[in-house]
mmCIF file of C-alpha atoms in Angstrom:
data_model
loop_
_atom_site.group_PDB
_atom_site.id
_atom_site.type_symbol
_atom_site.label_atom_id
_atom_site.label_comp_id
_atom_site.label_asym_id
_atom_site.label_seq_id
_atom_site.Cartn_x
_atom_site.Cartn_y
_atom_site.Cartn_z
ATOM 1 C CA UNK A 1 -14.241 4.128 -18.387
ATOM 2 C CA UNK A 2 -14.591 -0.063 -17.928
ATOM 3 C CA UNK A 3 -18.521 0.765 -17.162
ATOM 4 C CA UNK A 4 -18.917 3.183 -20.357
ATOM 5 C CA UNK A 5 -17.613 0.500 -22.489
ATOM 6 C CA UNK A 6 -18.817 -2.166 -20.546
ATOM 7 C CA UNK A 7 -22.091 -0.950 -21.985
ATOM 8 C CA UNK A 8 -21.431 -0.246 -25.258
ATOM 9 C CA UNK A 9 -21.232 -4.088 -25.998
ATOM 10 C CA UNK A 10 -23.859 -5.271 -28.211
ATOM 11 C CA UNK A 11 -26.495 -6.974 -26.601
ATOM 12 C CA UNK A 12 -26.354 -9.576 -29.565
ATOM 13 C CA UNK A 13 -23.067 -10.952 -28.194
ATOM 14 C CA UNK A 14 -22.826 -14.142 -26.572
ATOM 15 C CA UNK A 15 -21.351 -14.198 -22.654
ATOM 16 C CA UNK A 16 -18.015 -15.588 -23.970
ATOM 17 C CA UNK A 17 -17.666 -13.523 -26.740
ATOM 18 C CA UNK A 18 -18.631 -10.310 -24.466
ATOM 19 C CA UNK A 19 -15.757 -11.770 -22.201
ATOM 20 C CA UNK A 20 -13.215 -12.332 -25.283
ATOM 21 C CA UNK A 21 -13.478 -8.848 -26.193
ATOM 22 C CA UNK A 22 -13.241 -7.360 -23.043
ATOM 23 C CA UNK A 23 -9.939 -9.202 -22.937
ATOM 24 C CA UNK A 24 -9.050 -7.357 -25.945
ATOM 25 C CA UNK A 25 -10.033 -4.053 -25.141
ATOM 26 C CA UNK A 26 -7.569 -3.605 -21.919
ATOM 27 C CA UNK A 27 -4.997 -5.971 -23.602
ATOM 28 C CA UNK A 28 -5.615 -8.714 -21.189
ATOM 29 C CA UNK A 29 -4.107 -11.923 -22.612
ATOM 30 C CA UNK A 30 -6.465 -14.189 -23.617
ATOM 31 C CA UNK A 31 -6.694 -17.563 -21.433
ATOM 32 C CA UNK A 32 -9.723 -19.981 -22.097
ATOM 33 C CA UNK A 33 -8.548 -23.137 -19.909
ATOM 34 C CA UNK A 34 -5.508 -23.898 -18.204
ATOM 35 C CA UNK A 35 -3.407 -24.556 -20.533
ATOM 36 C CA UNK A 36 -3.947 -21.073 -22.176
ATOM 37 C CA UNK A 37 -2.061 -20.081 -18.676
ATOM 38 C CA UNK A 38 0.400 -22.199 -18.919
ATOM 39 C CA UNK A 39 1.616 -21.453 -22.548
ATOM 40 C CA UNK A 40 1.282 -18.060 -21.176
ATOM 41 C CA UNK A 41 3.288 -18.555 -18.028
ATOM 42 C CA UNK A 42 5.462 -20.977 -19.401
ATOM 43 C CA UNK A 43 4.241 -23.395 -16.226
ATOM 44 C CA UNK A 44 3.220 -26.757 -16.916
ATOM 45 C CA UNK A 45 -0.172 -27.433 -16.341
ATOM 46 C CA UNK A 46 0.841 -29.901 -13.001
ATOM 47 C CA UNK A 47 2.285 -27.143 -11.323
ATOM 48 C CA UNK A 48 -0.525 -24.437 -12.264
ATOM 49 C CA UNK A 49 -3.301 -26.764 -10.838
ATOM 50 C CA UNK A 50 -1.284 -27.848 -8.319
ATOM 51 C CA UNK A 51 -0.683 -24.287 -6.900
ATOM 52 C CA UNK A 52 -4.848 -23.220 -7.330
ATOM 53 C CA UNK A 53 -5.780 -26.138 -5.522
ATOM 54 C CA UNK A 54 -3.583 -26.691 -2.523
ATOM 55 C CA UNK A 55 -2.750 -23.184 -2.618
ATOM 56 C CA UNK A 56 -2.304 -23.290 1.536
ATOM 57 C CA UNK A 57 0.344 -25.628 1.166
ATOM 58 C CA UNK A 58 2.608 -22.491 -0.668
ATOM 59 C CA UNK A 59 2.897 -20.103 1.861
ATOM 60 C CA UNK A 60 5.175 -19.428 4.887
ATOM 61 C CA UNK A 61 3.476 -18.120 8.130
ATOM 62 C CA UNK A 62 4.808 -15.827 10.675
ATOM 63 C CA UNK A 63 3.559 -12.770 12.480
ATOM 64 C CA UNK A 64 5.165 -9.847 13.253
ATOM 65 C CA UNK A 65 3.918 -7.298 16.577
ATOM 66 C CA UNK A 66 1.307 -4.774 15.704
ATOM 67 C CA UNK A 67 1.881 -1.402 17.348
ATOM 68 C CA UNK A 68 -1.762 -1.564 18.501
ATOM 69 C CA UNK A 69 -1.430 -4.676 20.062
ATOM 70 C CA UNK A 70 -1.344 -8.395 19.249
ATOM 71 C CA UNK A 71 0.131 -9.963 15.627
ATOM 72 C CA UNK A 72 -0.402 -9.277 12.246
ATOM 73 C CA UNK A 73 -0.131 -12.694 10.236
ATOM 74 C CA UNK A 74 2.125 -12.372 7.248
ATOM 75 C CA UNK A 75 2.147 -15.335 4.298
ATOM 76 C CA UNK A 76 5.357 -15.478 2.425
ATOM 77 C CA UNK A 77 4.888 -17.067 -0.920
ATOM 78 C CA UNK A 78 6.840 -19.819 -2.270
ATOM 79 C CA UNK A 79 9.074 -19.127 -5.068
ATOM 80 C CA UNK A 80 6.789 -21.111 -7.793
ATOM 81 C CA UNK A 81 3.672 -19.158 -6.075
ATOM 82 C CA UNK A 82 5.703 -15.742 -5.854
ATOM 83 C CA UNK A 83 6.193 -16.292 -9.461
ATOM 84 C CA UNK A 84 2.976 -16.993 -11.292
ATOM 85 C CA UNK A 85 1.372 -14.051 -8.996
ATOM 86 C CA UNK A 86 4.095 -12.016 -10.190
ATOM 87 C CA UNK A 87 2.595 -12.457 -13.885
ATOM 88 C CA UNK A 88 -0.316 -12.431 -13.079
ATOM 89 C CA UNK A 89 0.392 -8.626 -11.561
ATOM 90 C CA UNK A 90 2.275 -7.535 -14.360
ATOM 91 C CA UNK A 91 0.033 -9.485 -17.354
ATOM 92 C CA UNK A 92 -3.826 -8.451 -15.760
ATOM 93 C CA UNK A 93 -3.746 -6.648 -12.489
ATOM 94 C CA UNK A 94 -1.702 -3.378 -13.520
ATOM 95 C CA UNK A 95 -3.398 -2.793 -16.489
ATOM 96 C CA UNK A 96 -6.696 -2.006 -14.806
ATOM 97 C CA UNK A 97 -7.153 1.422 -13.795
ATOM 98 C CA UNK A 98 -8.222 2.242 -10.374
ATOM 99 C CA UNK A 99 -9.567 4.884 -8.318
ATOM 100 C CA UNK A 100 -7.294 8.374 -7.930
ATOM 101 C CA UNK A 101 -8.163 8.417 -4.510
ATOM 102 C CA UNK A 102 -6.369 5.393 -4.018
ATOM 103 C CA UNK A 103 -2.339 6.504 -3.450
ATOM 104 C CA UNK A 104 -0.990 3.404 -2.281
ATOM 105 C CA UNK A 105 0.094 0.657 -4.074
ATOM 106 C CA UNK A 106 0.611 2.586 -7.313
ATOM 107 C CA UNK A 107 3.560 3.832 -9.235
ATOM 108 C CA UNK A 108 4.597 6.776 -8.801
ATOM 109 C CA UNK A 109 2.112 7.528 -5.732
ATOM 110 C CA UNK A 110 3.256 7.665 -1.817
ATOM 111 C CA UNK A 111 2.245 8.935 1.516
ATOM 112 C CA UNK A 112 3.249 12.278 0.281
ATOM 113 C CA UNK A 113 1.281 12.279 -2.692
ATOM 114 C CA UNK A 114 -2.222 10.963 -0.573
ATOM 115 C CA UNK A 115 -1.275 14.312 1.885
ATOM 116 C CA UNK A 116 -1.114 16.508 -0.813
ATOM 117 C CA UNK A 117 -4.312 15.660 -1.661
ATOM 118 C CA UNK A 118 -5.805 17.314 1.752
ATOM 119 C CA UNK A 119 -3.496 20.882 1.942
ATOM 120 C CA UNK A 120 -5.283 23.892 2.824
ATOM 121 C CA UNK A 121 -7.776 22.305 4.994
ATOM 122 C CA UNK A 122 -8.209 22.188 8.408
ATOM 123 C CA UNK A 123 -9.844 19.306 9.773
ATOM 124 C CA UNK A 124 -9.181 15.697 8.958
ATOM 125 C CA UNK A 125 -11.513 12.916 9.730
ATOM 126 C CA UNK A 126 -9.528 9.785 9.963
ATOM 127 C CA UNK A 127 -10.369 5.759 9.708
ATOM 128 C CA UNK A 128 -9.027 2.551 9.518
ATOM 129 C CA UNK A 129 -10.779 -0.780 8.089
ATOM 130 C CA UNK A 130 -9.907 -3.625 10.454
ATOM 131 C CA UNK A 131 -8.105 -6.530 9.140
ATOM 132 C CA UNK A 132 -8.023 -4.952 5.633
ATOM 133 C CA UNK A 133 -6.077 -7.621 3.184
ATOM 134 C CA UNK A 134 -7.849 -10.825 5.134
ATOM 135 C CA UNK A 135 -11.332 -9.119 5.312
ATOM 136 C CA UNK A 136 -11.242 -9.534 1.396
ATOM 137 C CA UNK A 137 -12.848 -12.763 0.565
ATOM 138 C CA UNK A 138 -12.660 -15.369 -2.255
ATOM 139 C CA UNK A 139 -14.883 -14.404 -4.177
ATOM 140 C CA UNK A 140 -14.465 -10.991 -4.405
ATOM 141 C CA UNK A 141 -11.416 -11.799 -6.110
ATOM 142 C CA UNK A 142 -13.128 -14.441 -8.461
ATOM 143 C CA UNK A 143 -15.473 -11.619 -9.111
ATOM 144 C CA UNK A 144 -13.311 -9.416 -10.670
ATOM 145 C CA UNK A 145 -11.360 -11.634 -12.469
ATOM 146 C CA UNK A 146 -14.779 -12.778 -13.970
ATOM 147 C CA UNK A 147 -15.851 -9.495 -14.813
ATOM 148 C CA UNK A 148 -12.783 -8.069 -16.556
ATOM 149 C CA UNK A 149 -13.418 -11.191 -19.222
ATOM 150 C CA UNK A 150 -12.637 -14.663 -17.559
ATOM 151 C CA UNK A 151 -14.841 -17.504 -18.101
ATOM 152 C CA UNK A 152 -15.346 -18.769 -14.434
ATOM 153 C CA UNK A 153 -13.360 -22.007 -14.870
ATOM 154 C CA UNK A 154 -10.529 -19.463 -15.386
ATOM 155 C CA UNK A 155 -11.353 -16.630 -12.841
ATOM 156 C CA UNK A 156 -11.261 -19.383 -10.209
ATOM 157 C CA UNK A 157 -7.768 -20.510 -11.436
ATOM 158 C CA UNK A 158 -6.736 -17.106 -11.181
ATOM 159 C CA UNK A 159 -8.461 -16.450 -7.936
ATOM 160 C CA UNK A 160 -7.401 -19.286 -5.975
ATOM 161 C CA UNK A 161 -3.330 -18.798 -7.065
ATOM 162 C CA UNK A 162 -4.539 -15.183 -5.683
ATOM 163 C CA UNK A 163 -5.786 -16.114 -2.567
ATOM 164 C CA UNK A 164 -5.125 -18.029 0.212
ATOM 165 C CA UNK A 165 -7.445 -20.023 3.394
ATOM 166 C CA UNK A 166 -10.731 -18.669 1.097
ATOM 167 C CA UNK A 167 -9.025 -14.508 1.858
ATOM 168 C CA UNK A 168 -6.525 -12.156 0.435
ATOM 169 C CA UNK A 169 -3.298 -12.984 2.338
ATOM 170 C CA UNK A 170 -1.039 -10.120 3.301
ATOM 171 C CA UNK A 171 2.512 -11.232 1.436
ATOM 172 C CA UNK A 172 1.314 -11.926 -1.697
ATOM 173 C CA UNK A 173 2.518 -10.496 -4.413
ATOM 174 C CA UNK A 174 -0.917 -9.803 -6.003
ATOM 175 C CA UNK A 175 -3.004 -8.497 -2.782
ATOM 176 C CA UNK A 176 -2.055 -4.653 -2.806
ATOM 177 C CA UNK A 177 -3.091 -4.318 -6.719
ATOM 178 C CA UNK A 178 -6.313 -6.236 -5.930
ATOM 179 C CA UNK A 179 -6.909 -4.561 -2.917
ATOM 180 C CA UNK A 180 -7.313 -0.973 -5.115
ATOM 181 C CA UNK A 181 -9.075 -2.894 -7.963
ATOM 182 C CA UNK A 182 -12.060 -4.370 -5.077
ATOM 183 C CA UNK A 183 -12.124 -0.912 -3.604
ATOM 184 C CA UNK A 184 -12.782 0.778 -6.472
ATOM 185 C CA UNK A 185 -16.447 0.833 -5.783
ATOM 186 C CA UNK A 186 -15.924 2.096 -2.152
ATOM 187 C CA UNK A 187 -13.705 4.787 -3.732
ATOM 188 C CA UNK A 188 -15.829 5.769 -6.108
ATOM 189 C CA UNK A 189 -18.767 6.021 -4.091
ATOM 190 C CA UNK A 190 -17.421 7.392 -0.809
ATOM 191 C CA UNK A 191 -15.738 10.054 -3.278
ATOM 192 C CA UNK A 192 -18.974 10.860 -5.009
ATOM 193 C CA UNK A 193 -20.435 11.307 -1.732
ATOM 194 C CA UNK A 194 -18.460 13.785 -0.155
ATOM 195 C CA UNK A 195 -17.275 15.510 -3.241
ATOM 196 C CA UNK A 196 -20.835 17.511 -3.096
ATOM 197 C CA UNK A 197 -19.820 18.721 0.105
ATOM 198 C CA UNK A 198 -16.530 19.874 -0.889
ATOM 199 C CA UNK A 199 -15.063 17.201 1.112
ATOM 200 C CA UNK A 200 -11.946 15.956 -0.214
ATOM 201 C CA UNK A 201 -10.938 12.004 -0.080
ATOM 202 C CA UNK A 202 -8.130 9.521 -0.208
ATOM 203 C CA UNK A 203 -7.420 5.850 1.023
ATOM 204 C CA UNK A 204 -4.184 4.958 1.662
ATOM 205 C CA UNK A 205 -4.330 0.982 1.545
ATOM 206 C CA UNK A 206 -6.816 0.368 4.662
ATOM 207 C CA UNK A 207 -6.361 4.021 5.656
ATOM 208 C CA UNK A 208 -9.265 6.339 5.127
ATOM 209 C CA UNK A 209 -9.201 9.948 5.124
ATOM 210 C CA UNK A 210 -11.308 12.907 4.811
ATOM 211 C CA UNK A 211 -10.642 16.861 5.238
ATOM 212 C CA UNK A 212 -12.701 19.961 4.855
ATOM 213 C CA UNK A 213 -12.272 23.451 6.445
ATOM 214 C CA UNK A 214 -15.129 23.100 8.436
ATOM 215 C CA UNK A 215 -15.082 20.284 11.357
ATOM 216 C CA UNK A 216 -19.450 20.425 10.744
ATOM 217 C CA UNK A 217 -19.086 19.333 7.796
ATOM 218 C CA UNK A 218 -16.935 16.195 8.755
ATOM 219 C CA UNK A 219 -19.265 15.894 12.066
ATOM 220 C CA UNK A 220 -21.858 15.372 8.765
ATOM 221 C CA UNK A 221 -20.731 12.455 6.977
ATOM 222 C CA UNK A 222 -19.857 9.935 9.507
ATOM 223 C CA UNK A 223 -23.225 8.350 9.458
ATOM 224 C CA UNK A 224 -23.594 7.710 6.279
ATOM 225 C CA UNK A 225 -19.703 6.790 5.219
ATOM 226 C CA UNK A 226 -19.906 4.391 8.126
ATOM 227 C CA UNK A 227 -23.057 2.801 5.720
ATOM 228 C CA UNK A 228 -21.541 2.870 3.019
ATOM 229 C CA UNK A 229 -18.104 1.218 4.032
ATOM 230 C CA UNK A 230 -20.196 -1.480 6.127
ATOM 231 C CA UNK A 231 -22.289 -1.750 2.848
ATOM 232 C CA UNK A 232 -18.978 -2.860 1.292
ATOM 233 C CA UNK A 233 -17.938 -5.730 3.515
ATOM 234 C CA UNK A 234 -15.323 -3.930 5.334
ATOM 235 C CA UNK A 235 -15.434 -2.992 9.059
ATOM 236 C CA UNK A 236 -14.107 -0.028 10.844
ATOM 237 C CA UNK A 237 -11.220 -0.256 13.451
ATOM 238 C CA UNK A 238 -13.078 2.161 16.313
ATOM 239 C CA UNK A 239 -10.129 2.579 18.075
ATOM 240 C CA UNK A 240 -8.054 4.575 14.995
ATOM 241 C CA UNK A 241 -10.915 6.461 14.198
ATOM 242 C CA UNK A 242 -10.229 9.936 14.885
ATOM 243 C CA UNK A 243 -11.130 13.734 14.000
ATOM 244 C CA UNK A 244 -8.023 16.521 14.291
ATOM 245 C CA UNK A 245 -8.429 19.948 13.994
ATOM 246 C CA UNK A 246 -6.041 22.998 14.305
ATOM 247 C CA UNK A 247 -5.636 23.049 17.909
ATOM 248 C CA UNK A 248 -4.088 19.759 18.534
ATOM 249 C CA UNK A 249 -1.795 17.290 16.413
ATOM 250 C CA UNK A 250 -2.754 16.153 12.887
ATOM 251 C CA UNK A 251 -1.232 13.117 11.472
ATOM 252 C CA UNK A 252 -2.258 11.703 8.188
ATOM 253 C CA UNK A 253 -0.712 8.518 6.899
ATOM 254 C CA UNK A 254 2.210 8.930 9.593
ATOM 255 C CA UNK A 255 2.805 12.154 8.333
ATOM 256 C CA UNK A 256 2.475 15.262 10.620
ATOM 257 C CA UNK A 257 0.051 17.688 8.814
ATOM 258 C CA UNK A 258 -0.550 21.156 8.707
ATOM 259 C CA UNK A 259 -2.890 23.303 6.613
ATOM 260 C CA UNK A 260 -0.108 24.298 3.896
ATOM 261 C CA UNK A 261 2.799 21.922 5.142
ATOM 262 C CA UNK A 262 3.339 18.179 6.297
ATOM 263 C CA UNK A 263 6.618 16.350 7.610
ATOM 264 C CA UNK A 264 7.734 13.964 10.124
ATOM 265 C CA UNK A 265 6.988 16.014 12.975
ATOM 266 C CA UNK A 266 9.889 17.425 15.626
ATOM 267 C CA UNK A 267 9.547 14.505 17.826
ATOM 268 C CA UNK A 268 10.727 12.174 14.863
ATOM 269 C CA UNK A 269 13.274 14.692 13.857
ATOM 270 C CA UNK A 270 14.960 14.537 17.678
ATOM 271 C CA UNK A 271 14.631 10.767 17.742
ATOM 272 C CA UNK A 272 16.373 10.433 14.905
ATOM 273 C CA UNK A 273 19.241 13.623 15.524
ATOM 274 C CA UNK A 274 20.193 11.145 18.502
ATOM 275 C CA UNK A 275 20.167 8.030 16.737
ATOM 276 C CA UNK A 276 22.770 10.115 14.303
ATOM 277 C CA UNK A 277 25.154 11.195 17.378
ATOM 278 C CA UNK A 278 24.867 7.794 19.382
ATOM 279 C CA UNK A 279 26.140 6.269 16.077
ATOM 280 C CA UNK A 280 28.862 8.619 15.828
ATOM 281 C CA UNK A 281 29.780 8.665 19.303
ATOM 282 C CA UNK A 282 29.373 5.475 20.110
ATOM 283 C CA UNK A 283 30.738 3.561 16.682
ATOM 284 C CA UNK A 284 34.281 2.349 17.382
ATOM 285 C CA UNK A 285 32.444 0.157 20.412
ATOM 286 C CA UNK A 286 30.292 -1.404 17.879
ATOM 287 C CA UNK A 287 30.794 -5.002 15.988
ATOM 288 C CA UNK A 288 31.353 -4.696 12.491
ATOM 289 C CA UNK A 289 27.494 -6.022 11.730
ATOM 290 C CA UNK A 290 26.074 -3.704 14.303
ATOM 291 C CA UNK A 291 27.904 -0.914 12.226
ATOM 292 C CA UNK A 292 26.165 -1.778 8.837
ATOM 293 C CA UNK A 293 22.662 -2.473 10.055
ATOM 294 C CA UNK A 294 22.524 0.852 11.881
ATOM 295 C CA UNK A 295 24.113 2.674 8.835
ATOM 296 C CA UNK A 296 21.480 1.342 6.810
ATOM 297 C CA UNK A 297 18.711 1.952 9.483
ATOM 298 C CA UNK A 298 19.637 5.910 9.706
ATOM 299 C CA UNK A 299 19.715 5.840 5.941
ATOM 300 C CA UNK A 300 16.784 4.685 5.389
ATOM 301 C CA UNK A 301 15.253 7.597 7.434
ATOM 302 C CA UNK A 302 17.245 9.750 5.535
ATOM 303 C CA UNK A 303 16.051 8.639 2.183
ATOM 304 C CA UNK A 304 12.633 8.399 3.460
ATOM 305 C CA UNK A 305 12.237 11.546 5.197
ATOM 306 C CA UNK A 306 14.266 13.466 2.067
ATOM 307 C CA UNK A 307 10.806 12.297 -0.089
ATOM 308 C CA UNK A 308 8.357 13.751 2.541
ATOM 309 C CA UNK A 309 10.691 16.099 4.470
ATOM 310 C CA UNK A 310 13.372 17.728 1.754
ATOM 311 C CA UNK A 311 13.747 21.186 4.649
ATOM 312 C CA UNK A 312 13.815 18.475 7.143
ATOM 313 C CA UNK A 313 16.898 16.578 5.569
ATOM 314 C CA UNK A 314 18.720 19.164 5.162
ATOM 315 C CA UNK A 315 18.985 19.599 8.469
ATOM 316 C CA UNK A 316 19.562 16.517 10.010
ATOM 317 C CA UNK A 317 22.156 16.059 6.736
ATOM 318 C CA UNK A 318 23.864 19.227 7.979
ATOM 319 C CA UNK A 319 24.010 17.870 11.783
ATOM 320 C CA UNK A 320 25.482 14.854 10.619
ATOM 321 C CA UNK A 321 28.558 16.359 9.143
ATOM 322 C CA UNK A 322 29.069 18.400 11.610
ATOM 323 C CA UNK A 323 29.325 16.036 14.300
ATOM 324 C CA UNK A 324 30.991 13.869 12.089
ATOM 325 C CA UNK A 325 33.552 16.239 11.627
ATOM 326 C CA UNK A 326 33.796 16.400 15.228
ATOM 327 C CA UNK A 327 34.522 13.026 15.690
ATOM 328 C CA UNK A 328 37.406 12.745 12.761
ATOM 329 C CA UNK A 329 39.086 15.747 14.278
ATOM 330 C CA UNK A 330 39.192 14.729 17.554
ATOM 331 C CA UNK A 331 40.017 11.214 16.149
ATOM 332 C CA UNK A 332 37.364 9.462 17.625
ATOM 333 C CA UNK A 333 36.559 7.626 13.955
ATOM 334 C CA UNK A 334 38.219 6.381 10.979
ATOM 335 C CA UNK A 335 36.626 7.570 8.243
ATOM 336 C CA UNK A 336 37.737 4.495 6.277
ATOM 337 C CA UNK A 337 35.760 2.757 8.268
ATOM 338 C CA UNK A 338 32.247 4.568 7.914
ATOM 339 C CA UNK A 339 30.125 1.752 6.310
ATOM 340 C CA UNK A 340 28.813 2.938 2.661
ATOM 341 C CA UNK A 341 24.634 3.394 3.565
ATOM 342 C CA UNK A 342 26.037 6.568 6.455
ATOM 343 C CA UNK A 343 28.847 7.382 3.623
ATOM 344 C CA UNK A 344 25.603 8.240 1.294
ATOM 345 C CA UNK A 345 24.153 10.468 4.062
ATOM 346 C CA UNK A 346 27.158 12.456 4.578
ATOM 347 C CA UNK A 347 27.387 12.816 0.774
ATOM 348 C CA UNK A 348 24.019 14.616 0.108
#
């Protein structure tokens, strides 16, 4: 749709006046230096340039294990950064439409929603692009703030409160909803590609899939999607790349998957049946604050695996109660003294 009218422009136009109405044609507010963007943001211009330019300075660095191996660096934002990205996400970035096959990062999408996409097939080809968020560079960003309508003195300005050390830092506010827009071209193409084939195609943030009922067919297209994903700028993690057919475990996003069906899987399901018990056996030897934080952890679970799972809740809702039960008749527990997150579980 942004290409189609993209071209409809009149070739007599001027560059800014192109720009100016694409502004006005997705409702972009219109921002022409910076202190367009600060009447806009209601941040005075100090604090705007300060931000774009020593944009390093506003983040927080830790890192948190990967389950691979090694650390994943996060970058918390500082309140003044957290907020201007925060407009900038709600004023520019969710107004441009993005790719179908992207499910994550989108309202009213979720791991559920990118499995449904692959039911009734059998085989699922399976990738992961290394280093996703920090593999996304500067000026990709300035790009498409550029091409949606900002002069460059403004797309930079943009970009740079968007980006941190020259890269898309994983924290930000902004990075998930720019991390669709940049991919839309990998989508789109990847998606055109195996489409003929009767492939079908989703990303879930740096997660790749593809299924088909045929495993040839998958065996097919690795060639050329590796191409086309290097051909974007992104690199393939070789050690998540997988292909999973009938005979042996399929997991997609997470998710356990089967040709009509997906869930947690019954390993999850028994982890978390005895993280249930152990809290009911075990919760009059607990501190107060150990109490809550496992309430809330087993909740959690719950509410999670109710949105992916609803046969599976049931079921471990059920078992709860019952052993519950156990516990209050045999007064073991105080029921007055169940912390409200496992009160909510017992209540569905």
């Amino acid at each position: 749709m942004f290409v189609s009218k993209l071209a409809r422009l009149s070739t007599t136009m001027t560059d800014k006046s192109k720009k100016s109405y694409l502004l006005q044609l997705f409702s972009l507010p219109i921002l022409n230096n910076l202190e367009d963007l600060s009447v806009c943001t209601h941040f005075s211009k100090k604090i705007l340039y300060r931000l774009s330019k020593f944009n390093s300075k506003h983040y927080a660095r830790f890192s948190i294990p990967k389950k691979s191996g090694g650390n994943r660096e996060i970058l918390c934002p500082s309140l003044e950064m957290k907020a201007i990205q925060v407009w900038i996400l709600r004023s520019i970035l969710e107004k441009i439409q993005v790719s179908k096959a992207a499910t994550a990062f989108r309202p009213k999408t979720s791991i559920a929603q990118n499995v449904d996409q692959h039911l009734g097939n059998q085989y699922v080809y399976c990738l992961d692009l290394e280093n996703f968020f920090p593999s996304i560079s500067y000026s990709k960003v300035y790009t498409i703030f550029n091409t949606i309508g900002y002069i460059p003195h403004v797309a930079h300005i943009l970009a740079s409160l968007c980006t941190c050390d020259g890269k898309l830092p994983q924290g930000a506010v902004t990075s998930p909803a720019l991390s669709n827009i940049i991919c839309l071209r990998l989508d789109n193409r990847l998606n055109a590609y195996v489409g003929a084939k009767n492939i079908s195609y989703t990303r879930y943030a740096d997660d790749i899939c593809f299924s088909a009922l045929s495993d040839s067919r998958l065996w097919g297209i690795r060639n050329t999607v590796k191409r086309i994903i290097e051909s974007e700028k992104f690199v393939i993690n070789k050690q998540k790349t997988r292909m999973q057919g009938p005979t042996g475990c399929r997991k997609i996003t997470g998710l356990v998957f089967n040709k009509d069906s997906y869930g947690v899987g019954r390993k999850k399901k028994r982890v978390l049946r005895a993280k249930i018990f152990n809290y009911i056996s075990t919760f009059t030897s607990m501190s107060p604050d150990v109490q809550l934080k496992t309430a809330q952890h087993i909740h959690g679970w719950i509410s999670f695996l109710n949105s992916v799972d609803s046969q599976g809740c049931q079921q471990l809702t059920k078992f709860s109660k019952i052993v519950f039960n156990q516990a209050v008749v045999a007064k073991k527990i105080d029921p007055a003294k169940i912390p409200a997150p496992f009160l909510k579980v017992l209540s569905r």
